[in-house]
mmCIF file of C-alpha atoms in Angstrom:
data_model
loop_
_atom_site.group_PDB
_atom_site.id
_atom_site.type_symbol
_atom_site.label_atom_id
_atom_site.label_comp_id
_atom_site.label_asym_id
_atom_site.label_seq_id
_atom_site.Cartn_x
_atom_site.Cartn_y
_atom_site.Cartn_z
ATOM 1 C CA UNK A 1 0.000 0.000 0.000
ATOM 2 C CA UNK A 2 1.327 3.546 -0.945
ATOM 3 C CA UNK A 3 1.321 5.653 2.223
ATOM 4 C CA UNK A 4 -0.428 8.211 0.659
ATOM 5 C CA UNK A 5 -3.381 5.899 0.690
ATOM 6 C CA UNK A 6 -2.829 4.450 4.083
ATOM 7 C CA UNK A 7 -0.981 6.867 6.135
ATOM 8 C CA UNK A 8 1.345 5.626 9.197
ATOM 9 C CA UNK A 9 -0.699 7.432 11.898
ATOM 10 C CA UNK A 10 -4.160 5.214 10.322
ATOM 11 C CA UNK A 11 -2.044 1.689 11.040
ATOM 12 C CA UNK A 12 -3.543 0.454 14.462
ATOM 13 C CA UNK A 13 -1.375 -2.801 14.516
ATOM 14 C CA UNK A 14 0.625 -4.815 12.064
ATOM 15 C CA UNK A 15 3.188 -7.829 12.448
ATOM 16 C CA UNK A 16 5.376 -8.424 9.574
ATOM 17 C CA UNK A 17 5.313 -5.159 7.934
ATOM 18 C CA UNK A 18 7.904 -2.910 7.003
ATOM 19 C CA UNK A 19 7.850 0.634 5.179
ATOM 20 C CA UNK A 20 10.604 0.900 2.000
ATOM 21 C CA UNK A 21 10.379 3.410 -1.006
ATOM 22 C CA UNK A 22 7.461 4.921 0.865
ATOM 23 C CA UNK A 23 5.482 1.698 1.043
ATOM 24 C CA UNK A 24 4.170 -0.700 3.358
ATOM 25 C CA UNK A 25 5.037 -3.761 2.325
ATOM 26 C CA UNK A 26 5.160 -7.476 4.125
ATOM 27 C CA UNK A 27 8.190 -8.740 5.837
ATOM 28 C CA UNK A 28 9.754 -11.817 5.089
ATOM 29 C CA UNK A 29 8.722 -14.677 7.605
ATOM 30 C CA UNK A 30 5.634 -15.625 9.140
ATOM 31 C CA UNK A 31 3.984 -15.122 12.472
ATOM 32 C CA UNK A 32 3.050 -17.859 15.137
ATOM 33 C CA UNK A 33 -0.993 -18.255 15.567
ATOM 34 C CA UNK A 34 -1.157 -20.350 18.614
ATOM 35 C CA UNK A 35 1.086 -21.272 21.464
ATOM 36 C CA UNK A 36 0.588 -25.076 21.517
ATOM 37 C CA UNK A 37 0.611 -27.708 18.707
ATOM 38 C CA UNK A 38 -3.229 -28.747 17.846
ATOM 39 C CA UNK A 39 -4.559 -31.089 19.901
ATOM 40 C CA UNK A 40 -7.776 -31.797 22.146
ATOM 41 C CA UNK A 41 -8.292 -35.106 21.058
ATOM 42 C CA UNK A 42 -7.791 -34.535 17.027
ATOM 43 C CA UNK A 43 -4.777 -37.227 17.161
ATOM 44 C CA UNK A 44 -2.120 -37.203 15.238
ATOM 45 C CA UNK A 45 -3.257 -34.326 12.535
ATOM 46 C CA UNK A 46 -1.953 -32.851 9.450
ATOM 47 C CA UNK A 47 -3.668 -29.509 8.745
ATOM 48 C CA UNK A 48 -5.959 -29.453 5.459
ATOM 49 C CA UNK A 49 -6.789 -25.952 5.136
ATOM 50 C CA UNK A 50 -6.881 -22.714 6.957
ATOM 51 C CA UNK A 51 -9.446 -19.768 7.259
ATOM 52 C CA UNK A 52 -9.682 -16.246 9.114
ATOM 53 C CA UNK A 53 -13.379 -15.659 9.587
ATOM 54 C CA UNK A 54 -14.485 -12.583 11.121
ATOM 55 C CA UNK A 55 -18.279 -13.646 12.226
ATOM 56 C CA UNK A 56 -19.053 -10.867 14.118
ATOM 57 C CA UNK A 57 -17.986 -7.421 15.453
ATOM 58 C CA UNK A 58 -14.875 -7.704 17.662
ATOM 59 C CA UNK A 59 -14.954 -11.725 16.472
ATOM 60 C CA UNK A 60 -12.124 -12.906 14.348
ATOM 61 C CA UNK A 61 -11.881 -17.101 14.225
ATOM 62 C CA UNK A 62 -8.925 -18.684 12.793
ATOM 63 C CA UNK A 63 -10.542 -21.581 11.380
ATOM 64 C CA UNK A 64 -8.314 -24.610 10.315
ATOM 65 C CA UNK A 65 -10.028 -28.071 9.394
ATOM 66 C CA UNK A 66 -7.408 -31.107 10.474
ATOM 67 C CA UNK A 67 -7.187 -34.309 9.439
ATOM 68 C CA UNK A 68 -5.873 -37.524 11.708
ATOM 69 C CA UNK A 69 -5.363 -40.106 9.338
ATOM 70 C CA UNK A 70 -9.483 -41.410 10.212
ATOM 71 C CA UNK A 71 -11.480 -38.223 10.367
ATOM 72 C CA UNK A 72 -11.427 -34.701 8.992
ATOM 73 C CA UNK A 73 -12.502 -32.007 11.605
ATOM 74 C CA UNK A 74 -12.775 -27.786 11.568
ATOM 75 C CA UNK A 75 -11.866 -26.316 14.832
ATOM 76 C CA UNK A 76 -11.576 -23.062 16.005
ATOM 77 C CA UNK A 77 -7.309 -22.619 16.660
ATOM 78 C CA UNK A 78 -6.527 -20.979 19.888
ATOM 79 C CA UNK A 79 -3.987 -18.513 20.710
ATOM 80 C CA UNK A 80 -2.945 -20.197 23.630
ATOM 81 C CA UNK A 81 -3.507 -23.720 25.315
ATOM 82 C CA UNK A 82 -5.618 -27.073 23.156
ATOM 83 C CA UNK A 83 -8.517 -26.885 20.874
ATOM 84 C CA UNK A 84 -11.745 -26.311 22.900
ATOM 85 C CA UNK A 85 -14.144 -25.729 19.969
ATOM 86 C CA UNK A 86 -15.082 -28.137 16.958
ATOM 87 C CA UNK A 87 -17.338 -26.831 14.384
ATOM 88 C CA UNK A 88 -17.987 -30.427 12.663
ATOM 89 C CA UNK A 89 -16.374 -33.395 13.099
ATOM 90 C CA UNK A 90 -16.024 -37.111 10.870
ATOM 91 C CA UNK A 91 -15.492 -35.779 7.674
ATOM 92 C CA UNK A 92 -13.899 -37.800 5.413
ATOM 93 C CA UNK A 93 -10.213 -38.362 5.709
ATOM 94 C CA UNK A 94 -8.300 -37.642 2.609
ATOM 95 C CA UNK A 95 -10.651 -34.824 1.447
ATOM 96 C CA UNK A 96 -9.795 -31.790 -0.670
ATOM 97 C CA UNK A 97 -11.214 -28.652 1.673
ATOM 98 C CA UNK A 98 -11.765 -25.358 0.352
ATOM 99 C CA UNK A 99 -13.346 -21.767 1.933
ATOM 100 C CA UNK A 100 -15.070 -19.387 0.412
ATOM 101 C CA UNK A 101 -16.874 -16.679 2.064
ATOM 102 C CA UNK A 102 -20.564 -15.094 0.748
ATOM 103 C CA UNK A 103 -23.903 -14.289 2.129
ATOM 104 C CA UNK A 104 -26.830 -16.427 2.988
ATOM 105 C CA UNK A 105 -29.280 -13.677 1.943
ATOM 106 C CA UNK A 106 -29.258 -12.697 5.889
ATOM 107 C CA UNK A 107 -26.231 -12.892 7.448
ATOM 108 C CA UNK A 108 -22.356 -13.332 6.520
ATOM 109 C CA UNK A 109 -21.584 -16.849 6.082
ATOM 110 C CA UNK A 110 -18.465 -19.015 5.482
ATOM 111 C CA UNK A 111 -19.000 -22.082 3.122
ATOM 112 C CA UNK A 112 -16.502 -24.875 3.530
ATOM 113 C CA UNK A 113 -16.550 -27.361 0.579
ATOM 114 C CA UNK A 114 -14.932 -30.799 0.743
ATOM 115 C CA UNK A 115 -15.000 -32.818 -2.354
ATOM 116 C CA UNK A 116 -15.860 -36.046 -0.663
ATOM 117 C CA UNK A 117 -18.513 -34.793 2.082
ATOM 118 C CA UNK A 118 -21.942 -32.668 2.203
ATOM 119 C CA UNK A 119 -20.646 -29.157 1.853
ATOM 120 C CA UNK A 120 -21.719 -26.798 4.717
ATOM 121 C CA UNK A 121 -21.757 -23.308 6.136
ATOM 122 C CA UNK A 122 -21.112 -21.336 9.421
ATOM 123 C CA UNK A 123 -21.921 -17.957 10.280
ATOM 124 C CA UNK A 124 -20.516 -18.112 14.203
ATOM 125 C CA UNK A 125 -21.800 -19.704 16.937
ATOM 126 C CA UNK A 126 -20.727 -23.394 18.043
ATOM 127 C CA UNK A 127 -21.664 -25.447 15.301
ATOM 128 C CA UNK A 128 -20.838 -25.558 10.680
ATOM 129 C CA UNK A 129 -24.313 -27.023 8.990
ATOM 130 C CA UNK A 130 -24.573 -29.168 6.272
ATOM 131 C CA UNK A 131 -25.847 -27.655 3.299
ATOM 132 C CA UNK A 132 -29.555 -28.761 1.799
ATOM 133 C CA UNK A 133 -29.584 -30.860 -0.796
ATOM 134 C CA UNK A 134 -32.567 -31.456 -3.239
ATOM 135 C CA UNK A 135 -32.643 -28.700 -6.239
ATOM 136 C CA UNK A 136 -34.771 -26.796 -5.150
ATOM 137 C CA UNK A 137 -34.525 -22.834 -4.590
ATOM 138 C CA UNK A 138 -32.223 -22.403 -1.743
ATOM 139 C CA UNK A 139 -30.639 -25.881 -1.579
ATOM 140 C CA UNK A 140 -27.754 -27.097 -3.811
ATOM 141 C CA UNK A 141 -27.622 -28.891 -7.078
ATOM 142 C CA UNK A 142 -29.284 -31.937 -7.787
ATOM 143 C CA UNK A 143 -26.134 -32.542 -10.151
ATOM 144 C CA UNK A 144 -24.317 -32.654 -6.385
ATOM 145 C CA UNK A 145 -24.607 -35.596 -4.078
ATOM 146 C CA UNK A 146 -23.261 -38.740 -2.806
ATOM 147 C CA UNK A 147 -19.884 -39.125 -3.994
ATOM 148 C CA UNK A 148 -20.548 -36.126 -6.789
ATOM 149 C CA UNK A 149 -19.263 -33.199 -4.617
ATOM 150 C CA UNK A 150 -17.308 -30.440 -6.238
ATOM 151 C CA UNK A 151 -13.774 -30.101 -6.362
ATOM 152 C CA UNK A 152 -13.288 -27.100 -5.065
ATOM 153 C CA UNK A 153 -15.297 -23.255 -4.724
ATOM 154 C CA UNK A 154 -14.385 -19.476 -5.743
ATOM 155 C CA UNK A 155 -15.801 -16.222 -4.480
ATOM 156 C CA UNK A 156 -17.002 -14.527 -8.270
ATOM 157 C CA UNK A 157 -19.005 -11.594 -8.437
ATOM 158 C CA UNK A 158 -21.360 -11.890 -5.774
ATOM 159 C CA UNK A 159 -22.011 -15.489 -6.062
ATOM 160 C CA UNK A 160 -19.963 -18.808 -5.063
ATOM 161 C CA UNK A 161 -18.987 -20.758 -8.006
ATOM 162 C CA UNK A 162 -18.409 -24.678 -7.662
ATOM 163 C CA UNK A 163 -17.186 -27.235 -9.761
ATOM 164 C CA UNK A 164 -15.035 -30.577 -10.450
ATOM 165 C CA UNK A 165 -18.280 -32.630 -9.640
ATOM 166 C CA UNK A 166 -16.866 -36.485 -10.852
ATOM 167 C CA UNK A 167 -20.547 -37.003 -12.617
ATOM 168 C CA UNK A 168 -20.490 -33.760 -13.966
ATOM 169 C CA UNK A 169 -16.624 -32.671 -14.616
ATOM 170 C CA UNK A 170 -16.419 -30.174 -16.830
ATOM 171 C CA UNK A 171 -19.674 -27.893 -15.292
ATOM 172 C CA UNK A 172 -19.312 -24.786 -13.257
ATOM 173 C CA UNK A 173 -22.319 -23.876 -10.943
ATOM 174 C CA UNK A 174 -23.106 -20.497 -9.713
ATOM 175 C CA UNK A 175 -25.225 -18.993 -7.154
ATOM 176 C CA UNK A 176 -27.872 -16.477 -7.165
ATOM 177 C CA UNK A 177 -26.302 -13.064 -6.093
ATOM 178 C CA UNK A 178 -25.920 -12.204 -2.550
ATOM 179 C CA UNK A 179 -27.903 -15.383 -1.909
ATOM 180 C CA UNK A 180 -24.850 -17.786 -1.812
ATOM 181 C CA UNK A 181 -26.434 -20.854 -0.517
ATOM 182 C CA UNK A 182 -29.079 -21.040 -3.268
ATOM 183 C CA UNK A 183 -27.998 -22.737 -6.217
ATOM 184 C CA UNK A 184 -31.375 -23.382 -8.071
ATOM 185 C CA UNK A 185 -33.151 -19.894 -8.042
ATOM 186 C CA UNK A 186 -34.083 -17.917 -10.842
ATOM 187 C CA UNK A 187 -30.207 -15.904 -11.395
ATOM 188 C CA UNK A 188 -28.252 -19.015 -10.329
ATOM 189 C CA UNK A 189 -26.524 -21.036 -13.686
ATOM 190 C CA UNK A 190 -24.568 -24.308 -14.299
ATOM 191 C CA UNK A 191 -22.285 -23.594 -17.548
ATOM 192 C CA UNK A 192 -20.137 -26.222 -18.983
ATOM 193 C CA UNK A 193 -16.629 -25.520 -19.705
ATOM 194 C CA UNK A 194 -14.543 -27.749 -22.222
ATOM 195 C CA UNK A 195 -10.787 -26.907 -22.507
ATOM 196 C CA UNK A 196 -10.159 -29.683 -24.984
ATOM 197 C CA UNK A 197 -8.225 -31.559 -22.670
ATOM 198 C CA UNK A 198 -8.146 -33.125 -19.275
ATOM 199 C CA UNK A 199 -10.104 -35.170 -16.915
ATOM 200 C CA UNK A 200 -11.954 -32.348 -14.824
ATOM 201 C CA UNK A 201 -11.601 -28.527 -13.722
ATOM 202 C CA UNK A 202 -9.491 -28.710 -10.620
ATOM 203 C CA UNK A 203 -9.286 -25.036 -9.884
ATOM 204 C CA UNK A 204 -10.303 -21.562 -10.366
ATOM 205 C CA UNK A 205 -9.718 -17.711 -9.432
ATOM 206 C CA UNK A 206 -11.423 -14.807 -9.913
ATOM 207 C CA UNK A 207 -9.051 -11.864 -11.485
#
């Protein structure tokens, strides 16, 4: 960031940062989270993917979903001491796990997509949901069930955008705007994309 567009005396707090040429710009490095290797009762983990969700005012959760060899959980990573909060546990070990955050049409929501489980959604509180299944207005794609999950999800315009689905490959599904759980309404889509080669889309980013 130029600090004509975010002056020194507007920084509150920053780790990592440094100012050359003018600039702000990120140190090399990284900073430590939490004080004590995951534990709690997770096993021995390896973690699967990792997510910053700020659910409410004054409410940042580092999210981080952790996989022991037989499960696949999402717990809430503490700054000090052992897990005390599971959002969803007994997901499928092995799985692909990707964030993307949206709107349910009320509230903020985070949607956490794994392509060999129900995908689901939290918006704070103790608990993730699973997602609704069924094709209907609100509820995700018939194309999506069973072992048919998506590969992975991107934030696009105002809607969530999945795809990789193994009955359904090469199709990208959208959301209605602002109502990111609803992927049968009247402005949601499915398009199919052929590049001409390979087995699947595998991944995506809006630019």
């Amino acid at each position: 960031k130029a600090l004509l567009r975010m002056p020194r005396t507007d920084l509150v707090y920053a780790d990592t940062v440094t100012v050359e040429r003018d600039i702000l710009e990120k140190e090399p490095g990284a900073v430590l989270v939490n004080d004590t290797p995951l534990s709690g009762g997770v096993g021995t983990w390896a973690i699967k993917a990792q997510w910053q969700f700020i659910s409410g005012a004054g409410v940042q959760e580092d999210i981080a979903a952790i996989d022991n060899g037989t499960s696949v959980s999402l717990v809430i990573v503490p700054a000090t001491g052992a897990v005390t909060k599971t959002l969803i546990s007994g997901l499928t070990t092995g799985s692909y796990i990707t964030f993307a955050e949206g709107w349910n049409g009320t509230t903020k929501t985070l949607y956490i997509f794994s392509n060999l489980d129900n995908p689901m959604s939290y918006t704070g509180g103790a608990t993730a949901s699973a997602m609704t299944t069924g094709g209907s207005p609100g509820q995700l794609p018939l194309d999506w069930s069973a072992s048919n999950w998506p590969v992975a999800v991107v934030a696009h315009r105002a809607r969530i955008v999945g795809f990789g689905n193994a009955n359904f490959p090469h199709n990208v599904y959208g959301t209605v705007p602002g109502s990111q759980n609803d992927y049968n309404g009247g402005e949601s889509f499915v398009q199919p994309v052929y590049p001409g080669s390979g087995e699947r889309l595998i991944a995506g980013v809006s630019w």
